[in-house]
Structure formats: C-alpha cells, structure tokens
Tab-separated table of C-alpha atoms in Angstrom:
chain	number	residue	atom	x	y	z
A	1490	MET	CA	1.613	-16.844	-13.525
A	1491	THR	CA	1.665	-16.434	-17.238
A	1492	GLN	CA	1.753	-13.791	-19.871
A	1493	ALA	CA	-1.721	-14.928	-20.882
A	1494	ILE	CA	-3.381	-13.460	-17.776
A	1495	GLU	CA	-0.766	-10.733	-17.315
A	1496	SER	CA	-1.543	-9.143	-20.668
A	1497	ALA	CA	-5.164	-10.174	-21.305
A	1498	GLY	CA	-7.386	-7.116	-21.007
A	1499	TYR	CA	-4.687	-4.988	-19.404
A	1500	VAL	CA	-4.958	-1.225	-19.777
A	1501	PRO	CA	-1.854	0.805	-18.784
A	1502	PHE	CA	-2.259	2.897	-15.662
A	1503	PRO	CA	-3.917	6.257	-16.528
A	1504	ALA	CA	-1.194	8.591	-15.259
A	1505	GLU	CA	-3.069	11.564	-16.721
A	1506	LEU	CA	-5.583	11.270	-13.874
A	1507	LEU	CA	-2.923	12.280	-11.355
A	1508	PRO	CA	-2.265	15.962	-10.637
A	1509	GLU	CA	1.095	17.529	-11.329
A	1510	PRO	CA	3.866	16.916	-10.431
A	1511	LEU	CA	2.743	13.329	-9.715
A	1512	CYS	CA	1.734	12.681	-13.320
A	1513	SER	CA	5.155	13.784	-14.551
A	1514	LEU	CA	6.920	11.618	-11.957
A	1515	VAL	CA	4.969	8.514	-13.002
A	1516	ARG	CA	5.554	9.102	-16.711
A	1517	ALA	CA	9.225	9.981	-16.287
A	1518	GLY	CA	9.766	7.008	-13.983
A	1519	SER	CA	8.173	4.669	-16.493
A	1520	ALA	CA	10.186	6.106	-19.381
A	1521	ALA	CA	13.461	5.973	-17.444
A	1522	THR	CA	13.114	2.411	-16.118
A	1523	GLY	CA	11.018	0.800	-18.835
A	1524	CYS	CA	8.405	-0.331	-16.311
A	1525	ASP	CA	4.663	0.093	-16.604
A	1526	PRO	CA	3.427	3.357	-15.038
A	1527	ALA	CA	1.622	1.264	-12.396
A	1528	HIS	CA	4.975	0.223	-10.901
A	1529	VAL	CA	5.431	3.861	-9.872
A	1530	ALA	CA	1.840	4.999	-9.461
A	1531	VAL	CA	0.558	2.354	-7.038
A	1532	PRO	CA	3.255	2.819	-4.359
A	1533	LEU	CA	3.096	6.574	-4.955
A	1534	LEU	CA	-0.633	6.658	-4.149
A	1535	CYS	CA	-0.013	4.530	-1.052
A	1536	GLY	CA	2.851	6.801	-0.011
A	1537	LEU	CA	0.632	9.871	-0.315
A	1538	ALA	CA	-2.055	8.144	1.724
A	1539	GLY	CA	0.553	7.404	4.379
A	1540	ALA	CA	1.680	11.041	4.373
A	1541	ILE	CA	-1.904	12.233	4.924
A	1542	GLY	CA	-2.675	9.539	7.489
A	1543	THR	CA	-5.395	10.341	10.007
A	1544	THR	CA	-5.016	14.111	9.654
A	1545	HIS	CA	-7.828	14.421	7.068
A	1546	ARG	CA	-10.933	12.447	6.098
A	1547	ILE	CA	-13.466	13.019	3.333
A	1548	ARG	CA	-16.989	13.483	4.720
A	1549	LEU	CA	-19.666	12.074	2.401
A	1550	LYS	CA	-22.423	12.090	5.018
A	1551	ARG	CA	-22.491	12.796	8.743
A	1552	ARG	CA	-21.949	9.100	9.516
A	1553	TRP	CA	-19.974	8.202	6.379
A	1554	THR	CA	-16.396	9.368	6.223
A	1555	GLU	CA	-13.401	7.779	4.543
A	1556	PRO	CA	-9.738	8.053	5.624
A	1557	ALA	CA	-6.753	8.342	3.318
A	1558	GLY	CA	-5.750	4.723	3.802
A	1559	ILE	CA	-4.729	2.667	0.759
A	1560	TRP	CA	-3.512	-0.910	0.456
A	1561	GLY	CA	-1.853	-1.367	-2.916
A	1562	ALA	CA	-0.051	-4.356	-4.423
A	1563	VAL	CA	1.811	-4.656	-7.719
A	1564	VAL	CA	1.472	-8.256	-8.890
A	1565	ALA	CA	4.447	-9.172	-11.033
A	1566	PRO	CA	7.097	-11.892	-11.332
A	1567	SER	CA	10.620	-11.351	-10.089
A	1568	GLY	CA	12.828	-9.315	-12.411
A	1569	THR	CA	10.087	-7.068	-13.819
A	1570	GLN	CA	11.409	-3.673	-12.681
A	1571	LYS	CA	9.296	-3.491	-9.528
A	1572	SER	CA	12.143	-2.182	-7.380
A	1573	PRO	CA	13.091	0.974	-9.364
A	1574	GLY	CA	9.481	2.162	-9.481
A	1575	PHE	CA	8.964	1.294	-5.823
A	1576	ASP	CA	12.094	3.173	-4.736
A	1577	LEU	CA	11.234	6.234	-6.815
A	1578	ALA	CA	7.670	6.439	-5.508
A	1579	LEU	CA	8.726	6.227	-1.855
A	1580	SER	CA	11.909	8.308	-2.003
A	1581	ALA	CA	10.259	11.398	-0.451
A	1582	MET	CA	8.777	9.394	2.447
A	1583	ARG	CA	12.071	7.618	3.070
A	1584	ARG	CA	13.962	10.909	3.091
A	1585	ALA	CA	11.499	12.382	5.578
A	1586	GLN	CA	11.812	9.281	7.772
A	1587	ASP	CA	15.623	9.436	7.679
A	1588	GLU	CA	15.543	13.095	8.713
A	1589	ALA	CA	13.106	12.382	11.550
A	1590	LEU	CA	15.221	9.517	12.906
A	1591	HIS	CA	18.397	11.615	12.631
A	1592	HIS	CA	16.688	14.351	14.646
A	1593	TYR	CA	15.529	11.766	17.181
A	1594	ALA	CA	19.075	10.394	17.578
A	1595	SER	CA	20.328	13.905	18.339
A	1596	GLU	CA	17.513	14.565	20.820
A	1597	ARG	CA	18.066	11.245	22.537
A	1598	ALA	CA	21.797	11.899	22.943
A	1599	ASP	CA	20.979	15.185	24.669
A	1600	TRP	CA	18.331	13.473	26.800
A	1601	GLU	CA	20.730	10.766	27.953
A	1602	VAL	CA	23.124	13.470	29.246
A	1603	ALA	CA	20.252	15.309	30.948
A	1604	ASP	CA	18.932	12.061	32.413
A	1605	ALA	CA	22.335	11.193	33.881
A	1606	LEU	CA	22.537	14.643	35.493
A	1607	HIS	CA	19.006	14.171	36.813
A	1608	GLU	CA	20.018	10.919	38.511
A	1609	VAL	CA	22.862	12.766	40.251
A	1610	GLU	CA	20.492	15.546	41.360
A	1611	GLN	CA	17.925	12.964	42.459
A	1612	ALA	CA	20.485	11.165	44.608
A	1613	ARG	CA	21.568	14.468	46.198
A	1614	TRP	CA	17.937	15.379	46.913
A	1615	LYS	CA	17.329	11.989	48.586
A	1616	ARG	CA	20.372	12.466	50.815
A	1617	LEU	CA	19.092	15.875	51.917
A	1618	ALA	CA	15.605	14.463	52.465
A	1619	THR	CA	16.917	11.812	54.859
A	1620	SER	CA	19.270	14.137	56.731
A	1621	SER	CA	18.337	16.586	59.495
A	1622	LYS	CA	19.635	19.647	57.685
A	1623	GLY	CA	16.338	21.267	56.852
A	1624	GLU	CA	13.782	20.931	54.091
A	1625	PRO	CA	15.210	19.478	50.838
A	1626	GLY	CA	12.656	21.247	48.644
A	1627	SER	CA	10.873	19.719	45.655
A	1628	PRO	CA	12.505	16.759	43.935
A	1629	PRO	CA	14.298	17.563	40.676
A	1630	GLU	CA	12.095	17.218	37.588
A	1631	ALA	CA	13.063	14.409	35.232
A	1632	PRO	CA	13.733	15.365	31.597
A	1633	THR	CA	11.114	14.205	29.105
A	1634	GLU	CA	12.291	11.238	27.086
A	1635	PRO	CA	12.008	12.019	23.341
A	1636	ARG	CA	9.902	9.851	21.039
A	1637	ALA	CA	10.890	8.826	17.549
A	1638	ARG	CA	8.625	10.106	14.814
A	1639	ARG	CA	7.722	7.131	12.651
A	1640	LEU	CA	6.326	7.337	9.151
A	1641	LEU	CA	7.412	3.991	7.721
A	1642	ILE	CA	7.445	0.486	9.157
A	1643	SER	CA	8.483	-2.891	7.822
A	1644	ASP	CA	7.642	-5.057	10.843
A	1645	THR	CA	4.449	-6.995	10.234
A	1646	THR	CA	3.261	-8.080	13.690
A	1647	VAL	CA	0.476	-6.094	15.299
A	1648	GLU	CA	2.115	-6.513	18.717
A	1649	ALA	CA	5.174	-4.641	17.426
A	1650	ILE	CA	3.187	-2.036	15.484
A	1651	ALA	CA	0.656	-1.125	18.205
A	1652	PRO	CA	3.078	0.846	20.437
A	1653	ILE	CA	4.440	2.651	17.368
A	1654	LEU	CA	0.910	3.632	16.358
A	1655	GLN	CA	0.143	4.746	19.893
A	1656	ALA	CA	3.151	7.071	19.811
A	1657	ASN	CA	2.389	8.200	16.234
A	1658	PRO	CA	-1.393	8.735	16.042
A	1659	ARG	CA	-1.242	10.254	12.537
A	1660	GLY	CA	-0.782	6.750	11.099
A	1661	LEU	CA	1.903	4.745	9.331
A	1662	LEU	CA	2.885	3.281	5.973
A	1663	LEU	CA	3.950	-0.351	5.816
A	1664	GLU	CA	6.377	-0.760	2.935
A	1665	ARG	CA	7.412	-4.243	1.917
A	1666	GLU	CA	8.999	-4.695	-1.476
A	1667	GLU	CA	7.799	-8.292	-1.190
A	1668	LEU	CA	4.463	-8.629	0.614
A	1669	ASN	CA	4.862	-12.357	1.108
A	1670	GLY	CA	6.436	-11.790	4.546
A	1671	TRP	CA	3.449	-9.724	5.654
A	1672	LEU	CA	0.966	-12.355	4.497
A	1673	ALA	CA	3.012	-15.136	6.103
A	1674	SER	CA	2.801	-13.355	9.471
A	1675	PHE	CA	-0.886	-14.243	9.680
A	1676	GLU	CA	0.018	-17.898	10.069
A	1677	ARG	CA	2.045	-17.261	13.226
A	1678	TYR	CA	0.625	-17.609	16.694
A	1679	THR	CA	-0.280	-14.325	18.345
A	1680	SER	CA	-1.334	-14.329	22.000
A	1681	GLY	CA	-2.013	-18.053	21.705
A	1682	LYS	CA	-4.269	-17.742	18.649
A	1683	PRO	CA	-3.211	-18.596	15.095
A	1684	GLY	CA	-3.705	-15.730	12.664
A	1685	ALA	CA	-4.982	-13.282	15.314
A	1686	ASP	CA	-3.199	-10.424	13.546
A	1687	SER	CA	-5.424	-10.744	10.475
A	1688	ALA	CA	-8.523	-9.344	12.192
A	1689	GLN	CA	-6.531	-6.424	13.623
A	1690	TRP	CA	-5.242	-5.566	10.157
A	1691	LEU	CA	-8.777	-5.452	8.808
A	1692	SER	CA	-9.510	-2.816	11.465
A	1693	MET	CA	-6.411	-0.847	10.495
A	1694	HIS	CA	-7.624	-0.662	6.906
A	1695	GLY	CA	-10.602	1.350	8.114
A	1696	GLY	CA	-8.706	3.452	10.635
A	1697	ARG	CA	-10.726	1.924	13.470
A	1698	SER	CA	-9.561	1.251	17.025
A	1699	ILE	CA	-7.420	-1.712	18.023
A	1700	THR	CA	-6.583	-3.101	21.450
A	1701	VAL	CA	-3.562	-5.337	21.886
A	1702	ASP	CA	-2.870	-7.365	25.029
A	1703	ARG	CA	0.824	-8.171	25.365
A	1704	LYS	CA	1.849	-11.021	27.608
A	1705	GLY	CA	4.691	-9.662	29.748
A	1706	GLY	CA	4.632	-6.332	27.928
A	1707	ASN	CA	4.915	-2.929	29.519
A	1708	PRO	CA	2.254	-1.673	29.416
A	1709	PRO	CA	0.382	-4.975	29.137
A	1710	THR	CA	-2.493	-3.432	27.152
A	1711	ILE	CA	-2.207	-0.939	24.297
A	1712	HIS	CA	-5.246	0.819	22.884
A	1713	VAL	CA	-5.087	2.887	19.686
A	1714	PRO	CA	-8.357	4.795	19.019
A	1715	MET	CA	-7.630	5.448	15.321
A	1716	ALA	CA	-5.226	2.856	13.962
A	1717	LEU	CA	-4.599	3.617	10.289
A	1718	VAL	CA	-1.861	1.862	8.323
A	1719	SER	CA	-1.484	2.085	4.561
A	1720	ILE	CA	0.331	-0.778	2.831
A	1721	THR	CA	2.367	-0.964	-0.349
A	1722	GLY	CA	4.526	-3.631	-1.901
A	1723	GLY	CA	4.842	-6.203	-4.606
A	1724	ILE	CA	4.026	-9.869	-4.800
A	1725	GLN	CA	4.622	-12.603	-7.322
A	1726	PRO	CA	1.482	-14.060	-8.918
A	1727	GLY	CA	2.087	-17.612	-7.746
A	1728	ILE	CA	2.701	-16.477	-4.179
A	1729	LEU	CA	-0.470	-14.379	-4.276
A	1730	ARG	CA	-2.483	-17.418	-5.347
A	1731	ARG	CA	-1.076	-19.538	-2.539
A	1732	ALA	CA	-1.247	-16.860	0.168
A	1733	MET	CA	-4.693	-15.438	-0.578
A	1734	GLY	CA	-6.661	-18.602	0.047
A	1735	THR	CA	-10.294	-19.112	0.957
A	1736	GLU	CA	-9.848	-17.685	4.472
A	1737	HIS	CA	-8.557	-14.324	3.220
A	1738	ARG	CA	-11.189	-14.171	0.493
A	1739	ASP	CA	-13.983	-14.828	2.968
A	1740	SER	CA	-12.633	-12.303	5.495
A	1741	GLY	CA	-12.420	-9.533	2.894
A	1742	MET	CA	-8.620	-9.296	3.015
A	1743	VAL	CA	-8.362	-9.846	-0.751
A	1744	ALA	CA	-11.039	-7.235	-1.448
A	1745	ARG	CA	-9.245	-4.558	0.592
A	1746	PHE	CA	-6.298	-4.363	-1.791
A	1747	LEU	CA	-5.964	-2.296	-4.933
A	1748	TYR	CA	-4.063	-4.433	-7.438
A	1749	ALA	CA	-2.086	-3.734	-10.565
A	1750	MET	CA	-0.871	-6.621	-12.693
A	1751	PRO	CA	0.987	-5.174	-15.684
A	1752	PRO	CA	2.479	-7.509	-18.302
A	1753	ARG	CA	6.203	-8.134	-18.489
A	1754	ARG	CA	8.409	-5.844	-20.523
A	1755	ARG	CA	11.699	-6.714	-22.123
A	1756	LYS	CA	14.638	-5.103	-20.297
A	1757	GLN	CA	16.650	-2.678	-22.424
A	1758	TRP	CA	18.833	0.395	-22.059
A	1759	LEU	CA	16.926	3.697	-21.974
A	1760	ASP	CA	18.508	7.137	-22.204
A	1761	GLU	CA	15.613	8.883	-20.473
A	1762	ASP	CA	16.101	10.082	-16.921
A	1763	ILE	CA	13.886	11.584	-14.237
A	1764	PRO	CA	14.093	15.396	-14.100
A	1765	ALA	CA	15.478	16.591	-10.782
A	1766	GLU	CA	12.927	19.402	-10.639
A	1767	VAL	CA	10.056	16.902	-10.812
A	1768	GLU	CA	11.436	14.867	-7.920
A	1769	ALA	CA	12.029	18.061	-5.945
A	1770	ALA	CA	8.448	19.247	-6.525
A	1771	VAL	CA	7.041	15.906	-5.397
A	1772	GLY	CA	9.253	16.033	-2.312
A	1773	ARG	CA	7.955	19.496	-1.393
A	1774	GLY	CA	4.390	18.218	-1.659
A	1775	PHE	CA	5.125	15.313	0.671
A	1776	ASP	CA	6.778	17.664	3.160
A	1777	ARG	CA	3.716	19.885	3.172
A	1778	LEU	CA	1.419	16.939	3.883
A	1779	LEU	CA	3.708	15.596	6.599
A	1780	ALA	CA	3.727	18.960	8.363
A	1781	PHE	CA	0.233	18.309	9.758
A	1782	SER	CA	0.398	17.071	13.329
A	1783	MET	CA	-1.944	14.680	15.086
A	1784	GLU	CA	-1.012	14.990	18.717
A	1785	GLY	CA	-4.358	13.904	20.140
A	1786	THR	CA	-6.172	10.656	19.552
A	1787	GLY	CA	-9.797	11.743	19.286
A	1788	GLU	CA	-12.055	12.186	16.255
A	1789	ALA	CA	-12.120	15.928	16.962
A	1790	GLU	CA	-8.486	16.087	15.864
A	1791	VAL	CA	-9.370	15.006	12.329
A	1792	ARG	CA	-9.840	17.701	9.675
A	1793	MET	CA	-12.981	16.915	7.649
A	1794	VAL	CA	-12.970	17.607	3.907
A	1795	ASP	CA	-16.465	18.297	2.524
A	1796	PRO	CA	-17.596	18.082	-1.125
A	1797	THR	CA	-18.894	21.032	-3.094
A	1798	PRO	CA	-22.443	20.737	-4.516
A	1799	GLU	CA	-21.012	19.715	-7.906
A	1800	ALA	CA	-18.769	17.148	-6.235
A	1801	LYS	CA	-21.757	15.805	-4.263
A	1802	ALA	CA	-23.635	15.286	-7.524
A	1803	SER	CA	-20.696	13.266	-8.868
A	1804	ILE	CA	-20.620	11.208	-5.663
A	1805	VAL	CA	-24.337	10.356	-5.901
A	1806	ARG	CA	-24.034	9.424	-9.569
A	1807	PHE	CA	-21.049	7.126	-8.952
A	1808	VAL	CA	-22.615	5.381	-5.940
A	1809	ASN	CA	-25.749	4.589	-7.957
A	1810	GLU	CA	-23.835	3.381	-11.025
A	1811	HIS	CA	-21.390	1.369	-8.950
A	1812	GLY	CA	-24.184	-0.266	-7.003
A	1813	GLU	CA	-25.870	-1.283	-10.241
A	1814	GLU	CA	-22.627	-2.848	-11.498
A	1815	ALA	CA	-22.180	-4.833	-8.292
A	1816	TRP	CA	-25.709	-6.270	-8.397
A	1817	GLY	CA	-24.970	-9.166	-10.747
A	1818	LEU	CA	-21.423	-10.005	-9.597
A	1819	SER	CA	-20.235	-13.116	-7.810
A	1820	ASP	CA	-19.823	-12.874	-4.038
A	1821	GLU	CA	-16.039	-12.400	-4.249
A	1822	LEU	CA	-16.198	-9.707	-6.919
A	1823	ALA	CA	-19.115	-8.056	-5.134
A	1824	ALA	CA	-16.913	-7.806	-2.025
A	1825	ALA	CA	-14.211	-6.120	-4.102
A	1826	TRP	CA	-16.805	-3.749	-5.595
A	1827	SER	CA	-17.978	-2.849	-2.101
A	1828	LYS	CA	-14.459	-1.782	-1.108
A	1829	LEU	CA	-13.896	-0.025	-4.437
A	1830	GLU	CA	-16.835	2.262	-3.648
A	1831	GLY	CA	-15.012	3.567	-0.592
A	1832	TYR	CA	-11.709	3.561	-2.457
A	1833	ALA	CA	-13.085	5.962	-5.058
A	1834	PHE	CA	-13.437	8.553	-2.315
A	1835	ARG	CA	-10.157	7.664	-0.595
A	1836	LEU	CA	-8.413	8.141	-3.927
A	1837	ALA	CA	-10.319	11.392	-4.448
A	1838	LEU	CA	-9.121	12.624	-1.036
A	1839	VAL	CA	-5.507	11.714	-1.894
A	1840	HIS	CA	-5.893	13.462	-5.271
A	1841	HIS	CA	-7.318	16.576	-3.602
A	1842	MET	CA	-4.654	16.755	-0.905
A	1843	ALA	CA	-1.901	16.234	-3.489
A	1844	ARG	CA	-3.328	19.131	-5.519
A	1845	TRP	CA	-3.446	21.279	-2.404
A	1846	ALA	CA	0.131	20.363	-1.461
A	1847	ALA	CA	1.368	21.312	-4.934
A	1848	ASP	CA	-0.539	24.629	-4.968
A	1849	GLU	CA	2.134	27.011	-3.761
A	1850	SER	CA	-0.202	29.979	-4.331
A	1851	ASP	CA	-2.651	28.569	-1.737
A	1852	GLN	CA	-5.638	29.201	-3.993
A	1853	LEU	CA	-7.150	25.722	-3.589
A	1854	PRO	CA	-9.318	25.383	-0.449
A	1855	ARG	CA	-7.962	22.547	1.687
A	1856	LEU	CA	-11.156	21.531	3.469
A	1857	THR	CA	-13.414	21.560	0.402
A	1858	ILE	CA	-13.115	18.923	-2.321
A	1859	ASP	CA	-14.351	19.720	-5.831
A	1860	ALA	CA	-15.721	17.620	-8.691
A	1861	VAL	CA	-12.275	17.448	-10.355
A	1862	SER	CA	-10.844	15.343	-7.538
A	1863	ILE	CA	-14.021	13.294	-7.130
A	1864	GLU	CA	-14.066	12.412	-10.822
A	1865	ALA	CA	-10.364	11.537	-10.705
A	1866	GLY	CA	-10.994	9.230	-7.745
A	1867	VAL	CA	-13.911	7.613	-9.544
A	1868	GLN	CA	-11.917	6.983	-12.727
A	1869	LEU	CA	-8.989	5.580	-10.754
A	1870	ALA	CA	-11.382	3.268	-8.915
A	1871	ARG	CA	-12.787	2.106	-12.258
A	1872	TRP	CA	-9.280	1.310	-13.470
A	1873	PHE	CA	-8.571	-0.685	-10.317
A	1874	ALA	CA	-11.922	-2.437	-10.809
A	1875	GLY	CA	-10.639	-3.752	-14.118
A	1876	GLU	CA	-7.552	-5.052	-12.365
A	1877	ALA	CA	-9.723	-6.635	-9.659
A	1878	ARG	CA	-11.474	-8.698	-12.323
A	1879	ARG	CA	-8.142	-9.900	-13.680
A	1880	ILE	CA	-6.841	-10.739	-10.203
A	1881	HIS	CA	-9.959	-12.757	-9.410
A	1882	GLU	CA	-9.462	-14.655	-12.661
A	1883	LEU	CA	-5.935	-15.443	-11.480
A	1884	LEU	CA	-7.079	-16.530	-8.021
A	1885	GLY	CA	-9.943	-18.604	-9.362
A	1886	ALA	CA	-8.073	-20.571	-12.035
A	1887	THR	CA	-7.288	-24.241	-11.433
A	1888	ALA	CA	-3.745	-25.584	-11.277
A	1889	ASP	CA	-4.108	-27.188	-14.723
A	1890	GLU	CA	-5.401	-23.936	-16.197
A	1891	HIS	CA	-2.389	-22.127	-14.765
A	1892	ALA	CA	-0.045	-24.716	-16.202
A	1893	ARG	CA	-1.594	-24.247	-19.624
A	1894	MET	CA	-1.511	-20.466	-19.333
A	1895	GLU	CA	2.140	-20.555	-18.271
A	1896	LEU	CA	2.880	-22.531	-21.416
A	1897	MET	CA	0.996	-20.082	-23.652
A	1898	GLY	CA	2.706	-17.082	-22.077
A	1899	TRP	CA	6.147	-18.671	-22.421
A	1900	ILE	CA	5.521	-19.285	-26.136
A	1901	GLU	CA	4.181	-15.765	-26.715
A	1902	ARG	CA	7.323	-14.256	-25.198
A	1903	ARG	CA	9.353	-16.259	-27.737
A	1904	GLY	CA	7.595	-14.910	-30.764
A	1905	GLY	CA	4.709	-17.373	-30.915
A	1906	ALA	CA	6.455	-20.287	-32.651
A	1907	VAL	CA	8.260	-23.101	-30.826
A	1908	SER	CA	8.923	-26.800	-31.188
A	1909	VAL	CA	8.347	-29.697	-28.836
A	1910	ARG	CA	12.113	-29.778	-28.374
A	1911	ASP	CA	11.960	-26.116	-27.255
A	1912	LEU	CA	9.324	-27.082	-24.699
A	1913	THR	CA	11.186	-30.047	-23.273
A	1914	HIS	CA	14.423	-28.080	-22.956
A	1915	GLY	CA	13.168	-24.607	-22.085
A	1916	LEU	CA	10.182	-24.809	-19.758
A	1917	ARG	CA	10.433	-26.623	-16.440
A	1918	LEU	CA	6.749	-27.579	-16.265
A	1919	TYR	CA	6.871	-29.271	-19.684
A	1920	ARG	CA	10.155	-31.148	-19.655
A	1921	SER	CA	8.448	-34.544	-19.907
A	1922	LYS	CA	7.873	-35.307	-23.577
A	1923	PRO	CA	4.531	-37.102	-23.035
A	1924	ARG	CA	3.099	-33.993	-21.399
A	1925	SER	CA	4.417	-31.798	-24.205
A	1926	GLU	CA	2.796	-33.996	-26.813
A	1927	GLU	CA	-0.438	-33.934	-24.829
A	1928	HIS	CA	-0.702	-30.220	-25.500
A	1929	THR	CA	0.560	-30.261	-29.090
A	1930	SER	CA	-2.902	-30.306	-30.644
A	1931	GLU	CA	-4.020	-27.402	-28.421
A	1932	LEU	CA	-0.953	-25.387	-29.344
A	1933	GLN	CA	-1.485	-26.035	-33.045
A	1934	SER	CA	-5.116	-24.970	-32.743
A	1935	ARG	CA	-3.880	-21.698	-31.218
A	1936	GLN	CA	-1.535	-21.268	-34.201
A	1937	TYR	CA	1.696	-21.598	-32.258
A	1938	LEU	CA	3.076	-23.791	-35.077
A	1939	VAL	CA	4.541	-26.512	-32.881
A	1940	CYS	CA	6.527	-29.042	-34.889
A	1941	ARG	CA	7.265	-32.609	-33.806
A	1942	LEU	CA	11.031	-33.143	-33.816
C-alpha cells in the first residue's frame, strides 16, 4: 500500500463527534502518541459496543432494531503507531476482564475444595444407602461450578467461541491487534467444510442465532439465540487486499467492517501525555455499561432504546438521503452503503449509551435516544462512508497500479525529489534499472524531478 492512497482524500477522524470523556481520550491519545485520532477512536467505539453487547438495542420500527455491534479495522502498515492507540482504547475493557478472571480464579479455588468435600459426603451417603442401617436420607447437593465471565476473546474459531457465548449471553469483543489471523481462520476446515466459520460470523455481526455441531464435543450441539460479537483490530493494506478477495466481497464480509486508513506520520518525541483523570472517567463509564447483566437468552431480556420525535425526524431524513446516495453506486459500494445505514444507528446507540454512562447526575434518560446522538451517529457513518470509498479503491486497484502507487508514495515521503539511483537502491520493487527507467517519464510528468545518473 502506498502513501498515494493512504493520504488521498483522507479527512482526520472527527473526534468532536464523540461525547466526553471519549473525545478528550481520543485527542489526548493522538497528541501523546503522534498517531491519527482514528487509531484510538475506532477500537474505542468497538470496545464500547462490546461493553454494551446484547443488553440494549435501538428500536427504529417494531421489526427494525439494531444492536450495539461494531466491526472496526484500522488499515495501516506496520510501524505506524497502531499498538499504542489500540492499547489505550481497550485498557478499560482489559482491566475489567482481568478483574473478572481474578474473581473467577478465587471462586473456582473455593469450589474445588467444596467439590472434594462433596465427593467425600457422596461416598458416605452411598455406603449408608447400601447398608441395612436405616434410611440414608437425601443425597448431598453438589456445589455449583462457577463460570468465568468473559468480555474479550482472541480465539477466532466459531467452535471455540460458541460455548463462551452460550455462557456469556451479553456478547463478546474479539480483539486482534492483527486481524490477519482471524481472516486466515476462514480457510481452515470446520466440521468437514472449508470456510464454514465465515457464514457464522456474518450471523454474529447481526446478533442473530447460531448453532454449532461439534464432533466429539460435550455437548455435541451448542445453540446461541443471540450471538453478538464485536471485532476490532488492525491490518496491513497488502494483507487486506489479499485476504478480502471476491468471496468475501460477494458475501458481504467486506461491507460489514468500518474502516479507517489514516496516512503515515513521522515518528518523533512528544511531551504530551494522557491525563489520568480522563482515563479514569472513561473507565468509570465502561464499568457502568458492563454492570448490566444478561442472564437469560430471550429477546425479552433486551432493553429497547426508542427515539424521541425529533430523533425520529433525523432518522427518516438520513434514511432517505442515504438511499438516494446508494442508488447510483457500484454493487460493492452499494453493499457497503447498505451496512452503513444500520451502522449510523448502531453508532448512535453507542454514542447515547456512552453519554448516559458518563452522566453521573442521571439526568439523561437511558431508554430514550435524542436527536443529538442520532445526528452524531449519522455524521460518524458519513465519515466511515468516505473511508469505505478509499478502501474500495485500494481493493479494486490492479497489481501494476499498486506498484506505481507504492513508488509515488515512497517518493513523496522523501520530499518529492529522487534519482534513479535512489530508486534502484532504496525501493525493493524498483531495484531493476530497466523498470526504473520505464517509469522515469511518468515521474517527471508528476514533477518528481528524477535525474538519470
């Protein structure tokens, strides 16, 4: 991937659309690490969606509801400050997961002691039951085995995820700093069928039911009525091109992601740091969202969030405008636009719930969404629509076009003036002099001032 596509038409992520303290976290994270705000904002939005999970849905019509599920990918080469932004955005979720697993370890240690005592009592009861010394009474009750509360997963196979979802009906967040491993899992054989996981993942994007048959598993069949998994991670442009081939474009896998492809930034020391009070405020918001339980598995467990009349007017206006935009698009972009319609309202729900979680005075109604959050969701969806166009340009370019764009980007990062000698010594794709000379006239026409040495 080249600087040419990375920077062409790119608009920095609009952090001002996020409510406080999220806006401050994104801006401070960008200033402290030197990364584009999108490196923090995209995983942050996915993390919030994971924290909400299946507990709330926005209700647009009686038969049209949207969950808080987001699949977000930052498309950037290695060494572009993806990791610091990723770690900052997910720090609250990771802390909550660590605390939950620590609590589970303590509960399980107690259970193992109680279970051992139960086995002793069970053996004593059986001896009495088989003797002639009277009635043994009721058998001793076995202690309930504790279950781990899971918020985050990194395993990518549906067979492994299904039992975790069954035990955690409020949903999960798949975090993979590099999404290549997740995409590669679709090529493996699952239950004798290549790529069987892909279709199940499409269902998990919508929070629909999945059924997984496990050969030799116990139980052999797992059914999850509302399987919702948000996804966040990064991926290198070249890997994205190779992984998201025709099959994933046709299935709608490509269209289900929100992408951000910020241009590279030069690494340099920055004195700015992230205020501790901002991180603490974000952490409190996550904790408040994670406090909602989802013990059952039926639709009745879901809390529906309804729009105000003003919000409904904004929804109608956006749907009509968005539909008009999609009318003249290619099939692939039209598929992305179709998903972006729903994403506008998923993002609005995340925005609303984040506002509610940060409102310590409890003045904001939780189950009513206003026009402020709807408009924020719409504007965020429009920003991601711009990125969708750029991603489809990347995916649709030919190999030769990418080679040329890599060359142009490499030159731009070196000030815009190079020589043929620079090309043959500095860029792997253009180390053969004949190929370098082939492009000399094009480079000169673009005013890169290439000299023959």
